[in-house]
CSV table of C-alpha atoms in Angstrom, one decimal:
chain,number,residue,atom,x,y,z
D,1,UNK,CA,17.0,-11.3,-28.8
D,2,UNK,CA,14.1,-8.9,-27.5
D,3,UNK,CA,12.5,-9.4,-24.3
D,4,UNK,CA,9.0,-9.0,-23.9
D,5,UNK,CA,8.7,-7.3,-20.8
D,6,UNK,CA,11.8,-5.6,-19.0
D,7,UNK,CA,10.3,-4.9,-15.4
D,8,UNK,CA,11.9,-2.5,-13.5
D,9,UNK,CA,11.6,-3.3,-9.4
D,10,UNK,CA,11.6,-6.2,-7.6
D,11,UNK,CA,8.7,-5.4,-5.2
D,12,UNK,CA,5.5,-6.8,-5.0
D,13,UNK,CA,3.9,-5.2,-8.2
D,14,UNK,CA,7.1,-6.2,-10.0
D,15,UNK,CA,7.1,-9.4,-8.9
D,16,UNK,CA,3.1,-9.9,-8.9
D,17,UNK,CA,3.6,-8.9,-12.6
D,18,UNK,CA,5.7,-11.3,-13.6
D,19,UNK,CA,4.0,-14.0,-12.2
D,20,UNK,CA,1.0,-13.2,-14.3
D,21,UNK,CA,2.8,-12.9,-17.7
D,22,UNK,CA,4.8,-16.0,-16.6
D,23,UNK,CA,1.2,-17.5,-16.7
D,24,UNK,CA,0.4,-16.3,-19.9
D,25,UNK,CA,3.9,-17.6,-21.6
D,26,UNK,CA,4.9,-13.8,-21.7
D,27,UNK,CA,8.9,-13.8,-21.3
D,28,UNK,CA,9.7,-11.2,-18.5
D,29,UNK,CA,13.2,-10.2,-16.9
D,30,UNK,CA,12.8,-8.6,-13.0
D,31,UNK,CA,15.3,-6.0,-12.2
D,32,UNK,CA,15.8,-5.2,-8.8
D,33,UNK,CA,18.3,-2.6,-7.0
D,34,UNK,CA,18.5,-4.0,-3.5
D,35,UNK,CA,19.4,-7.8,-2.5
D,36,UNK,CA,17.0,-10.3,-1.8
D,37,UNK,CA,17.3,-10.0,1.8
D,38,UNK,CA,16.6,-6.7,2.1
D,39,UNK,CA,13.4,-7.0,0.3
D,40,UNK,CA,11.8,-10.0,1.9
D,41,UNK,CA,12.5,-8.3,5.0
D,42,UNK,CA,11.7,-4.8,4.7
D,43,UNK,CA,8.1,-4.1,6.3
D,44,UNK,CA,5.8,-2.3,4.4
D,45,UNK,CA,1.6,-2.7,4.0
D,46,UNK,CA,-0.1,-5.7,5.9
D,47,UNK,CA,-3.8,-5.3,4.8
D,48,UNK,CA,-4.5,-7.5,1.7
D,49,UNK,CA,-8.1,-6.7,0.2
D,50,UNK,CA,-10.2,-9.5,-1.0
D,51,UNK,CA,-9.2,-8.5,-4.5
D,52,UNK,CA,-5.6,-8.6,-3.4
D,53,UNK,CA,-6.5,-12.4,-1.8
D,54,UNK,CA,-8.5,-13.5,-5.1
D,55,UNK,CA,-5.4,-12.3,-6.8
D,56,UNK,CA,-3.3,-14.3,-5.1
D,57,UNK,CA,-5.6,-17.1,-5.1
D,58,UNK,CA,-5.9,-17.0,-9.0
D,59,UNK,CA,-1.6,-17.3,-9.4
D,60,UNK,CA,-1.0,-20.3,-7.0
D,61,UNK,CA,0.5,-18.6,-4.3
D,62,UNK,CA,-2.2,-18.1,-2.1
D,63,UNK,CA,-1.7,-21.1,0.6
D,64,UNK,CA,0.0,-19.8,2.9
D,65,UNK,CA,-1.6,-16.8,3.3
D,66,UNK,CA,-5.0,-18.5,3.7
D,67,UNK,CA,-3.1,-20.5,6.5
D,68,UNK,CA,-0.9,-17.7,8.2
D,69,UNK,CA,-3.1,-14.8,7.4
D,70,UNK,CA,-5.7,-13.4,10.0
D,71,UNK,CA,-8.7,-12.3,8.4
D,72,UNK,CA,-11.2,-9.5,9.6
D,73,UNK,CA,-14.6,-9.1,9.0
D,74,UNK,CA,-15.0,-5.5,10.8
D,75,UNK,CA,-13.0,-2.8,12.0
D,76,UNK,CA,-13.6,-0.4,14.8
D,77,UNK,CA,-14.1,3.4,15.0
D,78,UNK,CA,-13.3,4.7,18.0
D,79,UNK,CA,-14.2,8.1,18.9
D,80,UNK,CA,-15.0,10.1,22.5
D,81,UNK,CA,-14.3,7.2,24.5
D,82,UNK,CA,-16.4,4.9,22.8
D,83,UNK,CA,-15.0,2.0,19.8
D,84,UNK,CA,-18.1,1.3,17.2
D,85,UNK,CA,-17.7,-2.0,14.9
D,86,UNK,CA,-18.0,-1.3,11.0
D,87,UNK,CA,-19.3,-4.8,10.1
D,88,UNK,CA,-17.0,-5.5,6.7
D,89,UNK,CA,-18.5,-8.8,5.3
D,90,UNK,CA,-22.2,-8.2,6.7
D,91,UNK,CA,-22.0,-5.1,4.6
D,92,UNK,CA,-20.3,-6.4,1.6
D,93,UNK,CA,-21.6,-9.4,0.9
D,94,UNK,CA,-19.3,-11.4,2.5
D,95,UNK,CA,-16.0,-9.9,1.2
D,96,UNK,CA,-13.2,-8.8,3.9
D,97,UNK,CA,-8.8,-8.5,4.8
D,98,UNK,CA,-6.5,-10.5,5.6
D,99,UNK,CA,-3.8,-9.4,8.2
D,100,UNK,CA,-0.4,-10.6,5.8
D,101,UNK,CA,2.8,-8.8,6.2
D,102,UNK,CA,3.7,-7.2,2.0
D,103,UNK,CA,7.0,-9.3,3.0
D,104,UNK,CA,5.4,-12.3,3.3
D,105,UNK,CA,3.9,-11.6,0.1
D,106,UNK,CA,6.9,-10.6,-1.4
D,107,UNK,CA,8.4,-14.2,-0.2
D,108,UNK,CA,5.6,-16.1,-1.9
D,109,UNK,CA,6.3,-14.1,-5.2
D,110,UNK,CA,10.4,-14.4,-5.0
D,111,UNK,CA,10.3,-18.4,-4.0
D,112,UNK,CA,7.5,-18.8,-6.9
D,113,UNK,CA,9.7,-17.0,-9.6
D,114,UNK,CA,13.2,-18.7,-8.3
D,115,UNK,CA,11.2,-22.3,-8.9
D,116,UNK,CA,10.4,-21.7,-11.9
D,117,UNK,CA,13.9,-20.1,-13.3
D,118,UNK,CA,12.7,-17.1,-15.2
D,119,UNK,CA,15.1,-14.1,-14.8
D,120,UNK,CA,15.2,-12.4,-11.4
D,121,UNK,CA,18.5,-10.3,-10.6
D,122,UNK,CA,18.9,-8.4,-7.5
D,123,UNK,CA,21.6,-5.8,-6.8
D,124,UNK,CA,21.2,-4.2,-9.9
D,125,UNK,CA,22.6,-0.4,-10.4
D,126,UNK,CA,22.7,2.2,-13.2
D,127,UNK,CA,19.4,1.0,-14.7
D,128,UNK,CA,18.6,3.3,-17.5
D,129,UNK,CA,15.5,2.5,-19.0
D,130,UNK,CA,14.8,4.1,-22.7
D,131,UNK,CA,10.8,5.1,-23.2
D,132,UNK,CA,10.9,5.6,-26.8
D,133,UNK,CA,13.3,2.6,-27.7
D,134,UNK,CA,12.2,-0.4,-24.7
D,135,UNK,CA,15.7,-0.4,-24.2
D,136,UNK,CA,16.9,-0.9,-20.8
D,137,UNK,CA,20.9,-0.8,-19.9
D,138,UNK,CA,21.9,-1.7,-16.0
D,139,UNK,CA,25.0,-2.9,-14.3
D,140,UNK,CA,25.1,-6.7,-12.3
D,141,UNK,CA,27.7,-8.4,-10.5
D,142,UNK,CA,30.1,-5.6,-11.9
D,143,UNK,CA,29.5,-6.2,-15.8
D,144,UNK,CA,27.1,-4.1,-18.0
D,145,UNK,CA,23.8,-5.5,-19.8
D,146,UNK,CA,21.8,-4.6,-22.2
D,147,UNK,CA,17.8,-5.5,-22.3
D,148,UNK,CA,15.5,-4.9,-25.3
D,149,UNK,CA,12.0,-5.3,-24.5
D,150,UNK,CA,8.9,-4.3,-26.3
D,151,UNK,CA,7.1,-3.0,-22.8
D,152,UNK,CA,9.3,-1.6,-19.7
D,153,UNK,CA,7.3,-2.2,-16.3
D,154,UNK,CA,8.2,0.6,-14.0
D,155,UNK,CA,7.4,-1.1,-11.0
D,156,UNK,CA,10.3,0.9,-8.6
D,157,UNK,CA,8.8,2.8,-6.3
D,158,UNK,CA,8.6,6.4,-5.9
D,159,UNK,CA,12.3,6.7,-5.9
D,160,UNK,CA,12.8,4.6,-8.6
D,161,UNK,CA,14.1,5.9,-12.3
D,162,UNK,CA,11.3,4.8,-14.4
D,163,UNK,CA,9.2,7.8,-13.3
D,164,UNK,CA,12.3,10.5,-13.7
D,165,UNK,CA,12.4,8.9,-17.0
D,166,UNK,CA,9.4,10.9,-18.6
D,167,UNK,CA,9.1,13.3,-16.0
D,168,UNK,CA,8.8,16.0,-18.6
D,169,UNK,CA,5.6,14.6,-19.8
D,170,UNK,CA,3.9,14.1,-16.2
D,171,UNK,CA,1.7,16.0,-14.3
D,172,UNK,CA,1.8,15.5,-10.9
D,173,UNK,CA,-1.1,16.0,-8.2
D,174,UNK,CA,0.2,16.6,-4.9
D,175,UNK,CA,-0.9,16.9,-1.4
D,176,UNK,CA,1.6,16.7,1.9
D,177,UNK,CA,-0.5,16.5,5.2
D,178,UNK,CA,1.4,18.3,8.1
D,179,UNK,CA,1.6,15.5,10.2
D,180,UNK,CA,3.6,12.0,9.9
D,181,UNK,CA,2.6,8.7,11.9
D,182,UNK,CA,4.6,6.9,14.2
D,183,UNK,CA,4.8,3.4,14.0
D,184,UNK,CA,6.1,0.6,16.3
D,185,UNK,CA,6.2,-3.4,16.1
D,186,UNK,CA,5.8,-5.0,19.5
D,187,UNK,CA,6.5,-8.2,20.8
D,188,UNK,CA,2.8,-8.6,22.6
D,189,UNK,CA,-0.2,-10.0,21.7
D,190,UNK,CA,-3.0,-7.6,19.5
D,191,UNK,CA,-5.2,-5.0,22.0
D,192,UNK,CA,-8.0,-6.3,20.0
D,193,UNK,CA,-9.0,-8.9,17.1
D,194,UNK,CA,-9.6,-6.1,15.0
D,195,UNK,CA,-8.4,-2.6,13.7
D,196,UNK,CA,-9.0,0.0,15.6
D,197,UNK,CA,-8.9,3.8,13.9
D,198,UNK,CA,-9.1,6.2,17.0
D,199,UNK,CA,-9.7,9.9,16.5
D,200,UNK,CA,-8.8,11.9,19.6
D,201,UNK,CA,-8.3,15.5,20.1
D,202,UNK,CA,-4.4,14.6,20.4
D,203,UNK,CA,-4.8,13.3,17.8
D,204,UNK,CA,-5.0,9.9,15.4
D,205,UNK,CA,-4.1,6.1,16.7
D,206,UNK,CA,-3.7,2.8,15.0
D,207,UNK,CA,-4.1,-0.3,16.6
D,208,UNK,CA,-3.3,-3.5,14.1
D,209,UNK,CA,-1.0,-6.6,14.5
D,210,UNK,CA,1.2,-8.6,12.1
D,211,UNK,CA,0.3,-11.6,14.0
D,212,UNK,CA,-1.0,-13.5,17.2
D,213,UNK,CA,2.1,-12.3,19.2
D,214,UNK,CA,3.1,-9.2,17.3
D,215,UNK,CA,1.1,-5.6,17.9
D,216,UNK,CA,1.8,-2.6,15.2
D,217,UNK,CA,0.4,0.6,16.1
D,218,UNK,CA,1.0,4.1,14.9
D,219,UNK,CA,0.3,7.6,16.8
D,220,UNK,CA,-0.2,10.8,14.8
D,221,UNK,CA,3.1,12.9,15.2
D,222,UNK,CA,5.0,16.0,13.5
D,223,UNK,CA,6.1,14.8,10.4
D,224,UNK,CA,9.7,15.6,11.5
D,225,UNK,CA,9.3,13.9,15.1
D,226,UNK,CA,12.0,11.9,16.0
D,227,UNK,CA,10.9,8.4,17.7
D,228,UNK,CA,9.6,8.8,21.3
D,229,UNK,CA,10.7,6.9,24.1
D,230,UNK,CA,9.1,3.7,24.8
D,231,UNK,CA,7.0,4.9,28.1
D,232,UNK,CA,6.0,8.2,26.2
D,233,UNK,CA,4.5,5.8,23.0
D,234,UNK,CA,2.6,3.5,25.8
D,235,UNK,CA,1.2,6.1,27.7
D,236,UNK,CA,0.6,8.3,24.5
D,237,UNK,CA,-1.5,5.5,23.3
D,238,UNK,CA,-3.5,4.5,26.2
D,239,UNK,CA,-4.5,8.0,26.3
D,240,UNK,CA,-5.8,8.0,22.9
D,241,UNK,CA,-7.7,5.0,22.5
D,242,UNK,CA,-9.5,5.6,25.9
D,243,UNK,CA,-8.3,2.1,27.3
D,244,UNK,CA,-4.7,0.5,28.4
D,245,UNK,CA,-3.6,-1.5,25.2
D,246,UNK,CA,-1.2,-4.8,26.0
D,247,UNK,CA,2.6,-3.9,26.3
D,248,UNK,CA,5.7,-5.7,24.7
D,249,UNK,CA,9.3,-4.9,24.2
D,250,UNK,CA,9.2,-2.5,21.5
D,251,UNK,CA,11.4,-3.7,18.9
D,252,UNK,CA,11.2,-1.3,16.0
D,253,UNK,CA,9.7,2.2,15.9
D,254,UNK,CA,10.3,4.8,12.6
D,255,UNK,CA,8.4,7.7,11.2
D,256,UNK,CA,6.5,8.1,8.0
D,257,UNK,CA,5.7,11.4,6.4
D,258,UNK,CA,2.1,11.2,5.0
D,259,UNK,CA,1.1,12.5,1.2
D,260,UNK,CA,-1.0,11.9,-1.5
D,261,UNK,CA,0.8,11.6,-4.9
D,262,UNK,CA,-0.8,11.0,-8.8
D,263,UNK,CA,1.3,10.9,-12.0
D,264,UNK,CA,-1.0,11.3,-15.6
D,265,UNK,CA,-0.5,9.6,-17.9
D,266,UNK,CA,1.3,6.2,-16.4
D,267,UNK,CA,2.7,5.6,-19.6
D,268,UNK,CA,5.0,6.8,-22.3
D,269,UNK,CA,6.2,5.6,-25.1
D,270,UNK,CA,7.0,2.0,-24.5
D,271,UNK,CA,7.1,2.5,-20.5
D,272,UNK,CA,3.8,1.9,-18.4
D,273,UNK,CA,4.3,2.8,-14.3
D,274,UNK,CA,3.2,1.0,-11.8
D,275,UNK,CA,2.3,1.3,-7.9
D,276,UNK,CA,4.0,3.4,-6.2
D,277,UNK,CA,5.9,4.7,-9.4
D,278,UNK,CA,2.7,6.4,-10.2
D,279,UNK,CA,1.3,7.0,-7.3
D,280,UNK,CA,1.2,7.4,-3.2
D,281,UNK,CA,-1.7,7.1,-0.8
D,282,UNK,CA,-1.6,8.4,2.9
D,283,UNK,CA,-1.3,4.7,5.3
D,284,UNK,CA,-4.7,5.2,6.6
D,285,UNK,CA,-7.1,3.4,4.2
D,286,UNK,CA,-4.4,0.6,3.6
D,287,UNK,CA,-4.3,1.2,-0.3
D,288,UNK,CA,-1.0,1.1,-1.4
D,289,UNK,CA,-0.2,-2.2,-1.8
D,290,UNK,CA,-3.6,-3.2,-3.1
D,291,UNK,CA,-3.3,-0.4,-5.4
D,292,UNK,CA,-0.1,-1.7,-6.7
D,293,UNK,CA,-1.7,-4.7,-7.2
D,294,UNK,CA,-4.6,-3.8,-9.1
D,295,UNK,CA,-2.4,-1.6,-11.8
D,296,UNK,CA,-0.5,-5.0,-12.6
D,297,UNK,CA,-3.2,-7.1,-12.8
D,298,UNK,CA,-4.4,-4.4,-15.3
D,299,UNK,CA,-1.4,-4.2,-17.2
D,300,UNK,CA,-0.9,-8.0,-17.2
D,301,UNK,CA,-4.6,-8.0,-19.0
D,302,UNK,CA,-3.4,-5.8,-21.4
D,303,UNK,CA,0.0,-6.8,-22.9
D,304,UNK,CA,-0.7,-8.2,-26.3
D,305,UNK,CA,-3.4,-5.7,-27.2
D,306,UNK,CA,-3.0,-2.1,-28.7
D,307,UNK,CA,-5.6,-0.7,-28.0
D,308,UNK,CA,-5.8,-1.8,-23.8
D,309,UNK,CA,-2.8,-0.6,-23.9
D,310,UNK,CA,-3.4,2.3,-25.1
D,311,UNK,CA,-6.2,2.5,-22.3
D,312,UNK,CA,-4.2,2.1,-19.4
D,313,UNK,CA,-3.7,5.0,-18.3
D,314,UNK,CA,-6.9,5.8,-17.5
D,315,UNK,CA,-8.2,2.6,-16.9
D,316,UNK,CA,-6.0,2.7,-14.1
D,317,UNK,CA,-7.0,6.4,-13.3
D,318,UNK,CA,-10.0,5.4,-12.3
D,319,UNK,CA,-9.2,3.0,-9.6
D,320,UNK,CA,-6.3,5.2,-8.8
D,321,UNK,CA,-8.6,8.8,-8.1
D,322,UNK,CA,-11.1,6.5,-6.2
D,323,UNK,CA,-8.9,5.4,-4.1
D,324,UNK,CA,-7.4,8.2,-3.0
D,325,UNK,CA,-10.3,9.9,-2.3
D,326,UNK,CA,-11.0,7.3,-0.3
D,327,UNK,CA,-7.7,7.5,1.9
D,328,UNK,CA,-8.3,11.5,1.8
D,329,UNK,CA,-11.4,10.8,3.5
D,330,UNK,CA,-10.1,8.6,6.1
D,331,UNK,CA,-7.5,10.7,6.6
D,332,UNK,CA,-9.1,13.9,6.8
D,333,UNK,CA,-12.1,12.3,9.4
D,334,UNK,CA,-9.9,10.7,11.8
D,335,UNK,CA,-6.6,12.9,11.9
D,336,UNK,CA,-6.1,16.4,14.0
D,337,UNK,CA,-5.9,18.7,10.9
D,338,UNK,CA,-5.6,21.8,12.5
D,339,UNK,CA,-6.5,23.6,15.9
D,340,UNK,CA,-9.8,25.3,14.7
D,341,UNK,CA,-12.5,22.9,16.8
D,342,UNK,CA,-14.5,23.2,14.0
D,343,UNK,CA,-12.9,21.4,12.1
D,344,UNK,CA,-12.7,19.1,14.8
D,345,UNK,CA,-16.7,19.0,15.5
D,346,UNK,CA,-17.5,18.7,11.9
D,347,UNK,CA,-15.1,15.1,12.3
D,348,UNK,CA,-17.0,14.0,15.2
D,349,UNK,CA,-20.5,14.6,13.3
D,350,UNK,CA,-18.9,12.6,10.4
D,351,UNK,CA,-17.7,9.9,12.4
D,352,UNK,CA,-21.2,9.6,14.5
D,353,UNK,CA,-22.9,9.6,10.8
D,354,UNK,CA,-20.8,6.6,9.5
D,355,UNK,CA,-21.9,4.5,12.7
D,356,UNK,CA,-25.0,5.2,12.6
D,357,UNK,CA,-25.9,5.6,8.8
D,358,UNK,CA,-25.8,1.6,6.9
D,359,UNK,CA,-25.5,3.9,3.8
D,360,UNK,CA,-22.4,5.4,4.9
D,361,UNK,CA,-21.0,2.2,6.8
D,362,UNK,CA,-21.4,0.5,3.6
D,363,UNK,CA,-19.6,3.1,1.8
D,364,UNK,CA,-16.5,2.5,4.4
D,365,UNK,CA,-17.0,-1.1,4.1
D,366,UNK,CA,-17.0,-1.3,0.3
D,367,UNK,CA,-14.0,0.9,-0.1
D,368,UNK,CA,-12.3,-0.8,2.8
D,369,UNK,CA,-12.7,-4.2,1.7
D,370,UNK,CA,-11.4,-2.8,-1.9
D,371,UNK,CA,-13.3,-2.4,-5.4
D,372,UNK,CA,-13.0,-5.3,-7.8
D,373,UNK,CA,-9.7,-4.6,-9.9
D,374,UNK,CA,-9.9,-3.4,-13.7
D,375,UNK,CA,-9.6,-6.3,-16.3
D,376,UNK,CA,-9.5,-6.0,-19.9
């Protein structure tokens, strides 16, 4: 018997997108490569935009984040010594983030799926999906299966195989930045009960929290930087943010490489891509995730008609480019991009512009908060 929709990945966007053909009677199978510890565990994205919450909201599953989550109504710039509040919902007509972990997302989705008995199998390998066919073949618990689906979801990442799939019909759009960010989760209470994006002549900080007692922050490093030890990463950030931030044991510290990354088209055949499959954002606008999310609930729109199908790549294109010109920006304002101090006085006067202008602190607060998603 053909499946509907064979969805490849067993992430958010996967999972987000079965949820929503689940509530459209649309039979779905998730396929996901790792088990299900690993994924409710693994720490990804923690910014959810107000699209991201309505989202949530509109499949059931948004309860606990309304109770757990923290939501902010501004973020701060800080710059020469001196943090300036971007006033989110005063500039947005009331929309803002909420401060809830992609794994506790990724909990709500798995428990909400495993309730209601639709197909979910984890530790999957060999997946082969077939663009021109909607035939997917993969390995579980040691024996071989066969899918036929009349849509294949590739929701798996940007090492998954759905993209390698038609990768001789992509273009791809790339742009590394020379610098990674070091991150660490601490087991102390936030510095502040907002963001804080710090430019500094050292370069870029990132204060933010998963929680009342838990502090994530990330320093600007060589992309290739091993993990500093835990007195250089306190002092490094004191220095940077032009205050002493609260301390904690440090329980888990990493480095991520920063890029932009597009794919056009998203789709091929009988296979449609999907977050990070298609595309890669640089952390500092907190896109990805919400990204992710807005392709799905695209896609979900669009199952059943030929012609939004047809549409969706660049339907989703247009979200997509905006928002990474968007984390460009970000990036490019608040990061040490060079040693050329022009550069770094034409940041300052961009950074004193957006504080002072409503124009331009509404342009920040309308991308930050996130642009409604794409619906057919």
């Amino acid at each position: 018997m053909r499946t509907q929709v064979a969805i490849v990945g067993g992430g958010p966007a996967g999972l987000m997108l079965g949820r929503l053909l689940e509530l459209r009677g649309i039979d779905s199978v998730i396929l996901e490569a790792r088990d299900r510890d690993y994924v409710q565990q693994r720490v990804r994205a923690g910014v959810l935009e107000q699209a991201t919450m309505d989202l949530m909201d509109e499949v059931g599953l948004g309860a606990r984040m309304h109770r757990e989550g923290l939501v902010h109504e501004g973020v701060e710039l800080r710059f020469d010594g001196e943090g300036h509040r971007i006033a989110l919902s005063d500039l947005t007509g009331g929309r803002a983030i909420t401060i809830y972990g992609q794994q506790e997302v990724v909990k709500d989705l798995i428990e909400a799926r495993l309730a209601s008995g639709l197909p979910l199998h984890f530790e999957v390998s060999d997946v082969r999906p077939d663009p021109e066919t909607g035939v997917v073949t993969y390995t579980h618990a040691g024996e071989p299966h066969t899918l036929e689906a009349d849509l294949i979801a590739g929701c798996d990442g940007f090492h998954g195989v759905c993209r390698s799939a038609i990768e001789e019909v992509l273009t791809v759009y790339e742009r590394v930045y020379p610098f990674g960010w070091m991150g660490i989760l601490a087991e102390c209470a936030p510095s502040s009960e907002e963001l804080i994006y710090a430019h500094h002549e050292r370069g870029f900080a990132l204060a933010s929290m998963r929680s009342h007692a838990i502090t994530r922050m990330y320093l600007q490093c060589e992309p290739d930087a091993e993990p500093w030890e835990d007195d250089a990463i306190w002092a490094e950030l004191d220095r940077r943010f032009g205050m002493a931030v609260n301390r904690g044991p440090i329980f888990e510290k990493g480095v991520t490489p920063m890029r932009s990354f597009v794919v056009e088209p998203m789709q091929h055949g009988r296979l449609y891509l999907a977050g990070d499959a298609a595309h890669i954002v640089p952390p500092t606008g907190a896109k990805g995730l919400n990204t992710a999310m807005a392709d799905v609930a695209l896609l979900a729109s669009s199952i059943g008609d030929d012609a939004k199908l047809a549409a969706y790549t660049q339907r989703a294109l247009e979200r997509v480019w905006r928002v990474q010109h968007f984390s460009w920006w970000m990036t490019s304002m608040l990061h040490r991009m060079s040693d050329d101090p022009f550069e770094t006085q034409i940041q300052r006067s961009q950074l004193r512009y957006t504080v002072s202008s409503t124009a331009q602190a509404t342009a920040l607060a309308e991308n930050y908060v996130g642009l409604p998603f794409i619906t057919a």
